Amino acid sequence: MASGRHVTLLLLMLGYAGWASGGCREAQLPRDCEALCSFDQHGQVTSCELRAAVLLVNNSKYEISLMKVMPVLDLAVAKARSLGLLPYWLKLTFFPQDDGCDATYAQIGAIDSYSSCVHVFFGPACDYCVASVGRITKFLNAPLITTGGFTYDFTEKKVTCADEYFMTVRMGALSFRDIAFVFIDQMKRNRWKKMHLLYDTNGQNVVAGRHTCQLMMKSMVQFVKKEEIDYGTFDVDSVHVKDYPEVLRDHIGNVYSVVVMCANATTIREILLAAEELGMVDSGEYVFFSIELTSSDNSTKEPWRVVGDTPERNEKARKAYQALLTVTTRTPDNVEYLNFSREVKSLAQSRYNFTFGNSSVSTFVTAFYDAVLLYALALKESLPDKPGEVNLDGGNLTRRMWGRSFKGITGYVHIDENGDRIADYSLLDMNPETSKFEIVANYYGANKTLEYIPGKRIHWSGDRLEPPPDTPTCGYDGSLCPDNSLPGYAILSIVLSSIVVFLVVGSVFIYRHFKLEAEIASMTWKVHWEDVIVMPSEKFKAGSLYSLAPNKQRGSQLSIYSEDNMSLPGGMDRRSFVPTGIYKTSKIAIRPIPRNKVEISRPLLLELKRMKDLQHDHLVRFYGACVDPPHCCLLTEYCPRGSLQDILENEQMKLDKVFRGSLIHDIVRGMGYLHASDIRSHGNLKSTNCLVDSRFVLKIADFGLHELRKPHPLDPDEDRNSYAYWRKQLWTAPELLRMGRRPAEGTQKGDVYSFAIIVHEIEMRQGPFYLGNASNLSPREIIEGVRRGGGSPLRPFLDETSVDEEVASLMDRCWAEDPAGRPDFAGLKEIVRKINKDSRINNLLDNLLSRMEHYADNLENLVAERTADYLEEKRKCEELLYQLLPKSVASQLILGRSVIAETYDQVTIYFSDIVGFTSLSAESTPLQVVDLLNDLYTCFDSIIENFDVYKVETIGDAYMVVSGLPVRNGMNHAREIARMSLALRDTVMTFSIRHRPNEQLKLRIGMHSGPCVAGVVGLKMPRYCLFGDTVNTASRMESNGEALKIHVSPKTKEILDTFGTFDLLCRGEVTLKGKGKMTTYWLIGEKPLPQLENNNVQQVRTTVMSNNQIPAISTPRHSIYGQQQQSAQTQTSLVTGNGAPPALSPSHHRSNNTGSNSTQQQQQVNSESLPNHNVESGANAPLLLPVGSVP
């Protein structure tokens, strides 16, 4: 069969040579094809069959395949017949042929189809197949209508049959020519003069077969050359993914800003990831275009997301795709096309047993629908109305298909004069908010214009608002831009300055935090009941109200302090008094706390501290609180003039405008300060807690500490039917009355409402909430009316004849129903100042001098108290610092000087521990171990005070001491440590363990001399630490020593020999960890001083008093190896106390020179150091000091 076809093909090719020279021939049906028509009894043709070959690949992976196109052709024929384009007597039959997307098979299929009497060819789609079949169709005199033929070669002008592709009509929705026009339009629009083309040769083979992207870029080059646009090309087909960054650097680099890519989705993603890695995306100087030959759902959704990839790479890809613009064929979204797509899928399933899936029908497939309609239009113009002589000349039909427009399934179809369809394209950009690609513009090939969709724009990478230039300004690595960065020293200066500022600010915050915590913990507010002198109470003998004149009979009573008082019906006078007393020479008011026991919590401590610190001329001063049951009470400033309500109800007291203005002004100032403080609001402001002092200065009371002022939760609720319960709510704002559980602290706007009611009391002097003619309403009825609100809320009566218009306006604004409409006290201060601008407020009753003296006294007392508090806290802080750090170092920190880590050339370090301490601890209780260590270290601490040494730390049974720092003492450091070691060894030999008095405590001592570095480490809990190899060596000397012996290194022995007073015994070579073998020595004792050799032998008696009352110890300083006892010894007595004892020698003292800090280190001594050698505070142990010595 194959060989027969090849023979037929050969014969046809030989015969077609003659046809080509003669041009296109008229279509005369071959004799053997007459059977395609049916004849009646008279020999007339009644019907004919027109056969069409369909040359496509029979593989569904291709975008254009037989199983996808055949149902479209069936629907197109039905549509053409319904439109009357095909006569009733003409039947159109399709003959599908599988061309395998191969040029040879496509030619064979075409010849084989022609031998079967076909008159038109639909397809093929692959460009190589279109070229091979298109060249022979003019010899077959049959039109070739294809949706392929994308390359530049098919755009040649066709005029006569001699032209190569004269019989070829391109109906595809894609044309490389039109895609080139899209990019040329973008280049001109953005003033770009050069571009780079990156492609993968076989990147998108599913559309047009092999080499699709290569052919497309070849066509692109032909068109951009005509526009004089510079370009570069590179094929990434043979490049590994890991080499993509190198490709971008070498071929794009800092030369091209515009990159056009044609490849599959995976390659595009990897190229963009490489660009993001190089910084091309963040720079905003590069723009990438991707040519998507098929319009798919993925191209308009999230092409950057790969399901199997990691979230990190997907996020990196999402960022990279911000620099990508996609050009793809325009897909219609009208209802007609969507319905047609569903019909195609249904027909493919039922007739051809093929399932499309969820994806929509491609425009490449639907283009065959438009191809059938185009052919039917040309055929209709060529066929007679009745069967007869049928003229199917291919050249005639082809020309009739050129240069016409008609309505197809995707909209209007335009065929140019060369027989090529003019396609439309869409430009897609990623929306940065949704991270999905959206159509921002459409290119219409008919008029060659790019139209942006209203409300859409291109989001350029790097947050640019304009497109980048065609040449990078700075390049992906910034190498093209001048280096305007700061020099290294400037950056270092900025960084160091920032660190210093950060440390200073952090230190300030830390200091303030610790200061606040210290103030809270100090409980300066706390008052003991025995410190309060309660004044004896007396019955109130005056009239119903206090007079403003001094009244001795008033005694220690203060009326109307934070409680309501009023004359009740029936002559009942309900008045409450507050006890008074004396506290620290100040007269105070004592307000009982309505509970037997006060639970102290941190919020309560903080509020008590704030109350203690709150001081203002118009706020009642809070002296403190007593929480000693059963005398739980609050102590506040005593105001002898009583409450504002007392003054207002005293008919003998005349209140002129100046007095009233003064009272209002005092309330505004006091409440303004209260609202600006940490208390924030009052919550219970009324005339009964506005108190007046002896100078007629009004002060606000009963603010804050609501937790202590309210009754205990277990106490029975107040009687809600009582008169007092409703009356004390007359000052409450309506929005608070409507709350089920109103906050005890109230609100600031609620305080403004209460202020308005008080102002009305001051102006009208008729009591709270005076209603004029409606004054017979009970407080409960008034409260219900205020709570209801409404358009005309219930408010107190205003007599316009007796109240100034400005004051009336002030009240209206302050008791507005809407809290937002009420002014704050900062604004009220300005309003009241304008109202009282002509008044002599400061000269009321007491002259100006009297009030200034009052203010001066208060200020003087405040300054004295704060100064004393400051000095006390400063003293405490300094004492604490001296316990944490050496005094010389702490003094520098107190003076605000930086303490730098300091190198010491020669120091001697002492280490000791207790042999068998682990087993001893295991056999003892924790408390017994604590007592043992406390007794031992108390004894040790008292002994080392007699030497020029510094105790570094104690950890468990380990004890570390150093001499020669922080104050240098020449070469005396070794002698000081040696003498101290002898004293400690002699003392421990007679040391008694409380719970094991018969057991000998075995102290093991090691010492070494050498250089080290000392400094303060850390900001929180700073420690004075030693660093260097000397520390390690001293520790090794101790760990390799023996019980009740002093192990000395060669270096220390060398220094001790210079004094000539110490007995040392060579131990021999000892292997030390990290040091190898070392010859070490035992320190036996100290010889008598020369000036003491002729003196009598003296005993050294050391009396140690500690927490367990260790008995006095009297032992000679001698060698434990049987050496000769010293002939002269020093007697030292150690007791607790604060005396200033004489030192053992002139060098036995401590100095307070500058220490060191670990923030910097002048000299690095050794690479090895021993951590945690910090200052050991002895604050918790008894202080043992020498009180004298016996010669």
Short mmCIF file of C-alpha atoms in Angstrom, two decimals, residues 507-881:
data_model
loop_
_atom_site.label_atom_id
_atom_site.label_comp_id
_atom_site.label_asym_id
_atom_site.label_seq_id
_atom_site.Cartn_x
_atom_site.Cartn_y
_atom_site.Cartn_z
CA SER A 507 19.15 51.83 79.75
CA VAL A 508 16.73 54.67 80.40
CA PHE A 509 13.76 52.38 79.95
CA ILE A 510 15.36 49.69 82.08
CA TYR A 511 16.19 52.24 84.75
CA ARG A 512 12.67 53.63 84.69
CA HIS A 513 11.27 50.12 84.85
CA PHE A 514 13.41 49.15 87.82
CA LYS A 515 12.72 52.50 89.44
CA LEU A 516 8.99 51.94 89.03
CA GLU A 517 9.29 48.43 90.39
CA ALA A 518 11.34 49.72 93.31
CA GLU A 519 8.79 52.43 94.02
CA ILE A 520 5.97 49.90 93.86
CA ALA A 521 7.85 47.50 96.10
CA SER A 522 8.78 50.27 98.57
CA MET A 523 5.06 50.96 99.18
CA THR A 524 5.61 54.57 100.13
CA TRP A 525 1.85 54.89 100.38
CA LYS A 526 1.62 52.40 103.21
CA VAL A 527 0.73 53.90 106.58
CA HIS A 528 0.77 52.02 109.86
CA TRP A 529 -2.11 52.72 112.15
CA GLU A 530 0.16 53.45 115.08
CA ASP A 531 1.61 56.37 113.07
CA VAL A 532 -1.82 58.03 112.89
CA ILE A 533 -3.06 60.19 115.78
CA VAL A 534 -6.85 60.09 115.65
CA MET A 535 -8.49 63.33 116.77
CA PRO A 536 -11.31 62.96 119.31
CA SER A 537 -14.73 63.32 117.73
CA GLU A 538 -17.27 65.91 118.85
CA LYS A 539 -20.93 66.24 118.15
CA PHE A 540 -21.82 68.83 115.60
CA LYS A 541 -23.23 71.77 117.50
CA ALA A 542 -23.65 74.32 114.76
CA GLY A 543 -26.74 74.80 112.64
CA SER A 544 -27.77 72.70 109.75
CA LEU A 545 -24.78 73.86 107.74
CA TYR A 546 -21.27 75.05 108.45
CA SER A 547 -20.63 78.74 108.44
CA LEU A 548 -17.66 80.13 106.62
CA ALA A 549 -16.30 81.64 109.80
CA PRO A 550 -13.96 79.49 111.90
CA ASN A 551 -15.89 77.42 114.41
CA LYS A 552 -13.99 75.77 117.26
CA GLN A 553 -16.97 73.62 118.15
CA ARG A 554 -16.57 71.86 114.84
CA GLY A 555 -13.79 69.82 116.39
CA SER A 556 -12.37 67.06 114.27
CA GLN A 557 -15.43 66.52 112.16
CA LEU A 558 -15.63 67.22 108.43
CA SER A 559 -19.06 67.14 106.88
CA ILE A 560 -20.10 65.90 103.46
CA TYR A 561 -16.85 64.17 102.59
CA SER A 562 -17.65 61.89 99.67
CA GLU A 563 -21.14 61.18 101.04
CA ASP A 564 -24.43 62.77 100.19
CA ASN A 565 -26.09 64.93 102.80
CA MET A 566 -29.42 66.61 102.59
CA SER A 567 -32.35 67.59 104.72
CA LEU A 568 -34.84 64.83 104.36
CA PRO A 569 -38.61 65.25 104.64
CA GLY A 570 -40.01 65.23 108.14
CA GLY A 571 -37.20 67.24 109.69
CA MET A 572 -34.74 64.33 109.42
CA ASP A 573 -31.20 65.57 108.83
CA ARG A 574 -29.03 62.86 107.32
CA ARG A 575 -25.43 64.06 107.51
CA SER A 576 -22.21 62.06 107.51
CA PHE A 577 -18.91 63.10 108.95
CA VAL A 578 -15.40 61.82 108.35
CA PRO A 579 -12.93 61.31 111.19
CA THR A 580 -9.77 63.37 111.17
CA GLY A 581 -6.31 62.86 112.57
CA ILE A 582 -2.67 63.85 112.49
CA TYR A 583 -0.10 62.10 110.31
CA LYS A 584 3.45 63.41 110.20
CA THR A 585 2.36 66.83 111.53
CA SER A 586 -0.30 67.11 108.81
CA LYS A 587 -3.99 67.11 109.53
CA ILE A 588 -5.70 64.44 107.52
CA ALA A 589 -9.14 63.07 106.76
CA ILE A 590 -9.63 59.37 107.48
CA ARG A 591 -11.87 57.53 105.07
CA PRO A 592 -12.65 53.96 106.24
CA ILE A 593 -12.43 51.18 103.64
CA PRO A 594 -15.71 49.20 103.64
CA ARG A 595 -14.12 45.78 104.15
CA ASN A 596 -12.26 43.97 106.88
CA LYS A 597 -9.30 42.83 104.80
CA VAL A 598 -7.61 44.31 101.74
CA GLU A 599 -6.14 41.92 99.15
CA ILE A 600 -3.01 43.55 97.72
CA SER A 601 -2.53 42.93 93.99
CA ARG A 602 -0.11 44.42 91.49
CA PRO A 603 -2.76 46.61 89.77
CA LEU A 604 -3.77 47.93 93.18
CA LEU A 605 -0.13 48.60 94.12
CA LEU A 606 0.38 50.48 90.87
CA GLU A 607 -2.73 52.57 91.39
CA LEU A 608 -1.76 53.35 94.99
CA LYS A 609 1.64 54.49 93.75
CA ARG A 610 0.00 56.71 91.13
CA MET A 611 -2.33 58.18 93.75
CA LYS A 612 0.63 58.89 95.98
CA ASP A 613 2.48 60.67 93.14
CA LEU A 614 -0.56 62.66 92.02
CA GLN A 615 -0.33 66.18 93.36
CA HIS A 616 -2.12 69.29 92.12
CA ASP A 617 -3.44 72.46 93.64
CA HIS A 618 -7.01 71.46 92.85
CA LEU A 619 -6.86 67.77 93.76
CA VAL A 620 -7.15 66.49 97.32
CA ARG A 621 -3.78 65.07 98.24
CA PHE A 622 -3.55 61.36 98.96
CA TYR A 623 -1.25 60.67 101.94
CA GLY A 624 -1.53 56.91 101.90
CA ALA A 625 -3.55 53.92 102.96
CA CYS A 626 -3.61 51.79 106.06
CA VAL A 627 -4.28 48.09 105.40
CA ASP A 628 -3.79 46.89 108.98
CA PRO A 629 -7.01 45.13 110.02
CA PRO A 630 -9.31 46.26 111.46
CA HIS A 631 -8.18 49.83 110.74
CA CYS A 632 -8.31 49.71 106.93
CA CYS A 633 -8.67 53.28 105.71
CA LEU A 634 -7.53 55.92 103.23
CA LEU A 635 -5.74 59.05 104.43
CA THR A 636 -6.27 62.23 102.43
CA GLU A 637 -5.81 65.94 102.79
CA TYR A 638 -8.12 67.64 105.28
CA CYS A 639 -10.24 70.49 103.84
CA PRO A 640 -11.75 72.43 106.79
CA ARG A 641 -14.22 74.47 104.72
CA GLY A 642 -16.26 71.39 103.88
CA SER A 643 -17.72 70.45 100.53
CA LEU A 644 -19.00 72.64 97.73
CA GLN A 645 -22.50 71.54 98.66
CA ASP A 646 -21.97 72.93 102.18
CA ILE A 647 -21.12 76.32 100.73
CA LEU A 648 -23.98 76.30 98.24
CA GLU A 649 -26.55 75.35 100.90
CA ASN A 650 -25.33 77.97 103.36
CA GLU A 651 -27.74 80.85 102.83
CA GLN A 652 -25.50 83.21 104.78
CA MET A 653 -22.75 82.79 102.23
CA LYS A 654 -23.07 85.27 99.38
CA LEU A 655 -21.70 83.99 96.09
CA ASP A 656 -21.01 86.74 93.62
CA LYS A 657 -19.96 86.25 90.04
CA VAL A 658 -16.28 86.34 90.93
CA PHE A 659 -16.71 83.63 93.58
CA ARG A 660 -18.76 81.41 91.29
CA GLY A 661 -16.29 81.87 88.46
CA SER A 662 -13.45 80.99 90.84
CA LEU A 663 -15.14 77.75 91.90
CA ILE A 664 -15.88 76.73 88.31
CA HIS A 665 -12.33 77.59 87.28
CA ASP A 666 -10.89 75.44 90.09
CA ILE A 667 -13.03 72.43 89.05
CA VAL A 668 -11.96 72.76 85.43
CA ARG A 669 -8.27 72.94 86.33
CA GLY A 670 -8.48 70.01 88.73
CA MET A 671 -10.42 67.79 86.33
CA GLY A 672 -8.20 68.78 83.41
CA TYR A 673 -5.14 67.63 85.33
CA LEU A 674 -6.90 64.44 86.46
CA HIS A 675 -7.91 63.52 82.90
CA ALA A 676 -4.34 64.08 81.69
CA SER A 677 -2.88 61.86 84.43
CA ASP A 678 -2.74 58.07 84.64
CA ILE A 679 -6.04 58.07 86.58
CA ARG A 680 -7.77 59.21 83.37
CA SER A 681 -11.25 59.87 84.79
CA HIS A 682 -13.18 60.46 88.03
CA GLY A 683 -16.37 58.44 87.61
CA ASN A 684 -18.22 59.92 90.60
CA LEU A 685 -17.87 63.69 90.28
CA LYS A 686 -20.48 65.62 92.29
CA SER A 687 -20.70 68.66 94.52
CA THR A 688 -20.26 66.54 97.66
CA ASN A 689 -16.71 65.50 96.68
CA CYS A 690 -15.62 68.97 95.61
CA LEU A 691 -13.96 70.15 98.83
CA VAL A 692 -12.80 73.64 99.83
CA ASP A 693 -9.67 74.20 101.89
CA SER A 694 -8.95 76.99 104.37
CA ARG A 695 -7.94 79.37 101.54
CA PHE A 696 -11.14 78.72 99.61
CA VAL A 697 -9.32 76.73 96.98
CA LEU A 698 -11.65 74.06 95.58
CA LYS A 699 -10.17 70.57 95.35
CA ILE A 700 -11.52 67.38 93.77
CA ALA A 701 -11.80 64.32 96.02
CA ASP A 702 -12.86 60.65 95.78
CA PHE A 703 -11.07 59.84 92.52
CA GLY A 704 -9.21 56.62 91.87
CA LEU A 705 -8.94 53.50 94.07
CA HIS A 706 -12.46 52.44 93.19
CA GLU A 707 -11.58 48.88 94.18
CA LEU A 708 -11.11 50.06 97.78
CA ARG A 709 -13.98 52.53 97.87
CA LYS A 710 -16.74 50.12 96.84
CA PRO A 711 -18.14 47.58 99.31
CA HIS A 712 -16.95 43.98 99.33
CA PRO A 713 -18.69 41.82 96.69
CA LEU A 714 -20.07 39.56 99.42
CA ASP A 715 -21.75 42.49 101.15
CA PRO A 716 -25.50 42.88 100.48
CA ASP A 717 -26.39 45.31 97.72
CA GLU A 718 -27.59 48.75 98.65
CA ASP A 719 -31.32 49.18 98.93
CA ARG A 720 -32.46 50.19 95.45
CA ASN A 721 -35.66 51.66 96.84
CA SER A 722 -33.89 54.08 99.14
CA TYR A 723 -33.94 57.82 98.55
CA ALA A 724 -30.14 58.14 98.81
CA TYR A 725 -29.53 55.40 96.19
CA TRP A 726 -31.32 57.40 93.49
CA ARG A 727 -30.27 60.84 94.65
CA LYS A 728 -26.52 60.18 94.33
CA GLN A 729 -27.04 59.29 90.67
CA LEU A 730 -28.34 62.75 89.78
CA TRP A 731 -24.86 63.66 88.51
CA THR A 732 -24.48 60.52 86.36
CA ALA A 733 -24.44 60.82 82.55
CA PRO A 734 -27.34 59.22 80.65
CA GLU A 735 -25.13 56.84 78.68
CA LEU A 736 -23.76 55.46 81.97
CA LEU A 737 -27.25 55.11 83.43
CA ARG A 738 -28.21 52.91 80.48
CA MET A 739 -25.35 50.48 81.12
CA GLY A 740 -26.16 47.29 82.98
CA ARG A 741 -22.75 47.22 84.72
CA ARG A 742 -21.26 50.68 84.42
CA PRO A 743 -17.48 51.00 84.98
CA ALA A 744 -16.57 52.31 88.42
CA GLU A 745 -14.00 54.68 86.90
CA GLY A 746 -16.65 56.17 84.59
CA THR A 747 -15.68 57.99 81.40
CA GLN A 748 -14.18 61.36 80.63
CA LYS A 749 -17.29 62.49 78.75
CA GLY A 750 -19.37 61.34 81.70
CA ASP A 751 -17.27 63.59 83.97
CA VAL A 752 -18.06 66.54 81.68
CA TYR A 753 -21.78 65.85 82.13
CA SER A 754 -21.33 65.74 85.92
CA PHE A 755 -19.44 69.04 85.71
CA ALA A 756 -22.43 70.61 83.95
CA ILE A 757 -24.77 69.54 86.80
CA ILE A 758 -22.32 71.04 89.36
CA VAL A 759 -22.16 74.32 87.39
CA HIS A 760 -25.97 74.40 87.46
CA GLU A 761 -25.84 73.91 91.24
CA ILE A 762 -23.37 76.79 91.57
CA GLU A 763 -25.40 79.13 89.40
CA MET A 764 -28.90 78.28 90.69
CA ARG A 765 -28.10 77.27 94.33
CA GLN A 766 -31.21 75.06 94.36
CA GLY A 767 -29.55 71.71 94.84
CA PRO A 768 -28.68 69.13 92.20
CA PHE A 769 -30.94 68.81 89.16
CA TYR A 770 -33.32 71.64 90.03
CA LEU A 771 -36.35 71.43 87.71
CA GLY A 772 -38.21 74.63 88.59
CA ASN A 773 -41.94 74.01 88.64
CA ALA A 774 -41.38 70.27 88.24
CA SER A 775 -39.24 70.05 91.34
CA ASN A 776 -41.72 67.72 92.99
CA LEU A 777 -40.28 64.82 90.99
CA SER A 778 -38.46 62.26 93.08
CA PRO A 779 -34.80 61.42 92.30
CA ARG A 780 -35.91 58.07 90.94
CA GLU A 781 -38.33 59.70 88.52
CA ILE A 782 -35.61 62.13 87.43
CA ILE A 783 -33.15 59.30 86.81
CA GLU A 784 -35.73 57.38 84.76
CA GLY A 785 -36.39 60.49 82.66
CA VAL A 786 -32.68 61.08 82.01
CA ARG A 787 -32.17 57.43 81.11
CA ARG A 788 -34.98 57.56 78.53
CA GLY A 789 -33.30 60.38 76.60
CA GLY A 790 -35.08 61.11 73.34
CA GLY A 791 -35.33 64.24 71.23
CA SER A 792 -35.85 66.54 74.24
CA PRO A 793 -34.00 64.84 77.08
CA LEU A 794 -34.75 65.78 80.68
CA ARG A 795 -32.30 68.42 81.95
CA PRO A 796 -32.20 70.88 84.90
CA PHE A 797 -34.15 74.12 84.69
CA LEU A 798 -32.25 77.22 83.55
CA ASP A 799 -33.42 80.69 84.54
CA GLU A 800 -32.18 82.86 81.69
CA THR A 801 -32.65 85.98 83.75
CA SER A 802 -30.26 84.86 86.50
CA VAL A 803 -27.71 82.89 84.50
CA ASP A 804 -25.30 84.49 82.07
CA GLU A 805 -25.79 83.51 78.46
CA GLU A 806 -22.21 82.26 78.15
CA VAL A 807 -22.55 80.07 81.25
CA ALA A 808 -25.92 78.73 80.04
CA SER A 809 -24.36 77.87 76.68
CA LEU A 810 -21.52 76.14 78.52
CA MET A 811 -23.96 73.96 80.46
CA ASP A 812 -25.95 73.08 77.31
CA ARG A 813 -22.82 71.86 75.58
CA CYS A 814 -21.58 69.88 78.58
CA TRP A 815 -24.80 67.97 79.24
CA ALA A 816 -25.50 67.19 75.59
CA GLU A 817 -27.17 63.83 75.01
CA ASP A 818 -24.46 62.72 72.57
CA PRO A 819 -21.16 62.26 74.45
CA ALA A 820 -19.21 63.12 71.30
CA GLY A 821 -20.79 66.58 71.31
CA ARG A 822 -19.45 67.45 74.76
CA PRO A 823 -16.15 69.38 75.02
CA ASP A 824 -13.22 68.03 77.00
CA PHE A 825 -11.70 69.82 79.98
CA ALA A 826 -8.82 71.14 77.88
CA GLY A 827 -11.37 73.03 75.78
CA LEU A 828 -13.42 73.96 78.86
CA LYS A 829 -10.35 75.63 80.35
CA GLU A 830 -10.23 78.07 77.44
CA ILE A 831 -13.99 78.67 77.57
CA VAL A 832 -13.97 79.38 81.32
CA ARG A 833 -10.93 81.65 80.92
CA LYS A 834 -12.86 83.77 78.38
CA ILE A 835 -15.92 83.90 80.64
CA ASN A 836 -13.82 85.06 83.61
CA LYS A 837 -11.48 87.35 81.71
CA ASP A 838 -12.85 90.49 83.46
CA SER A 839 -13.16 88.92 86.92
CA ARG A 840 -10.75 89.27 89.82
CA ILE A 841 -10.71 85.58 90.59
CA ASN A 842 -7.36 85.50 92.37
CA ASN A 843 -8.36 88.10 95.01
CA LEU A 844 -11.35 86.30 96.50
CA LEU A 845 -11.46 86.58 100.37
CA ASP A 846 -7.73 85.81 100.69
CA ASN A 847 -5.41 88.26 99.02
CA LEU A 848 -2.95 87.31 96.36
CA LEU A 849 -0.04 87.12 98.78
CA SER A 850 -1.83 84.60 100.96
CA ARG A 851 -2.53 82.26 98.01
CA MET A 852 1.01 82.59 96.72
CA GLU A 853 2.36 81.69 100.14
CA HIS A 854 0.14 78.64 100.11
CA TYR A 855 1.42 77.58 96.70
CA ALA A 856 5.01 78.28 97.78
CA ASP A 857 4.61 76.16 100.91
CA ASN A 858 3.16 73.28 98.95
CA LEU A 859 5.88 73.51 96.36
CA GLU A 860 8.61 73.75 98.99
CA ASN A 861 7.31 70.70 100.81
CA LEU A 862 7.01 68.81 97.55
CA VAL A 863 10.56 69.66 96.52
CA ALA A 864 11.90 68.72 99.96
CA GLU A 865 10.05 65.41 99.94
CA ARG A 866 11.08 64.52 96.41
CA THR A 867 14.68 65.51 97.12
CA ALA A 868 14.77 63.32 100.21
CA ASP A 869 13.24 60.43 98.27
CA TYR A 870 15.76 60.89 95.52
CA LEU A 871 18.73 60.95 97.89
CA GLU A 872 17.48 57.88 99.70
CA GLU A 873 16.97 55.94 96.48
CA LYS A 874 20.36 57.11 95.22
CA ARG A 875 22.00 55.84 98.41
CA LYS A 876 20.27 52.46 98.08
CA CYS A 877 21.25 52.11 94.45
CA GLU A 878 24.87 52.98 95.20
CA GLU A 879 25.02 50.48 98.07
CA LEU A 880 23.57 47.79 95.85
CA LEU A 881 26.03 48.61 93.09
#
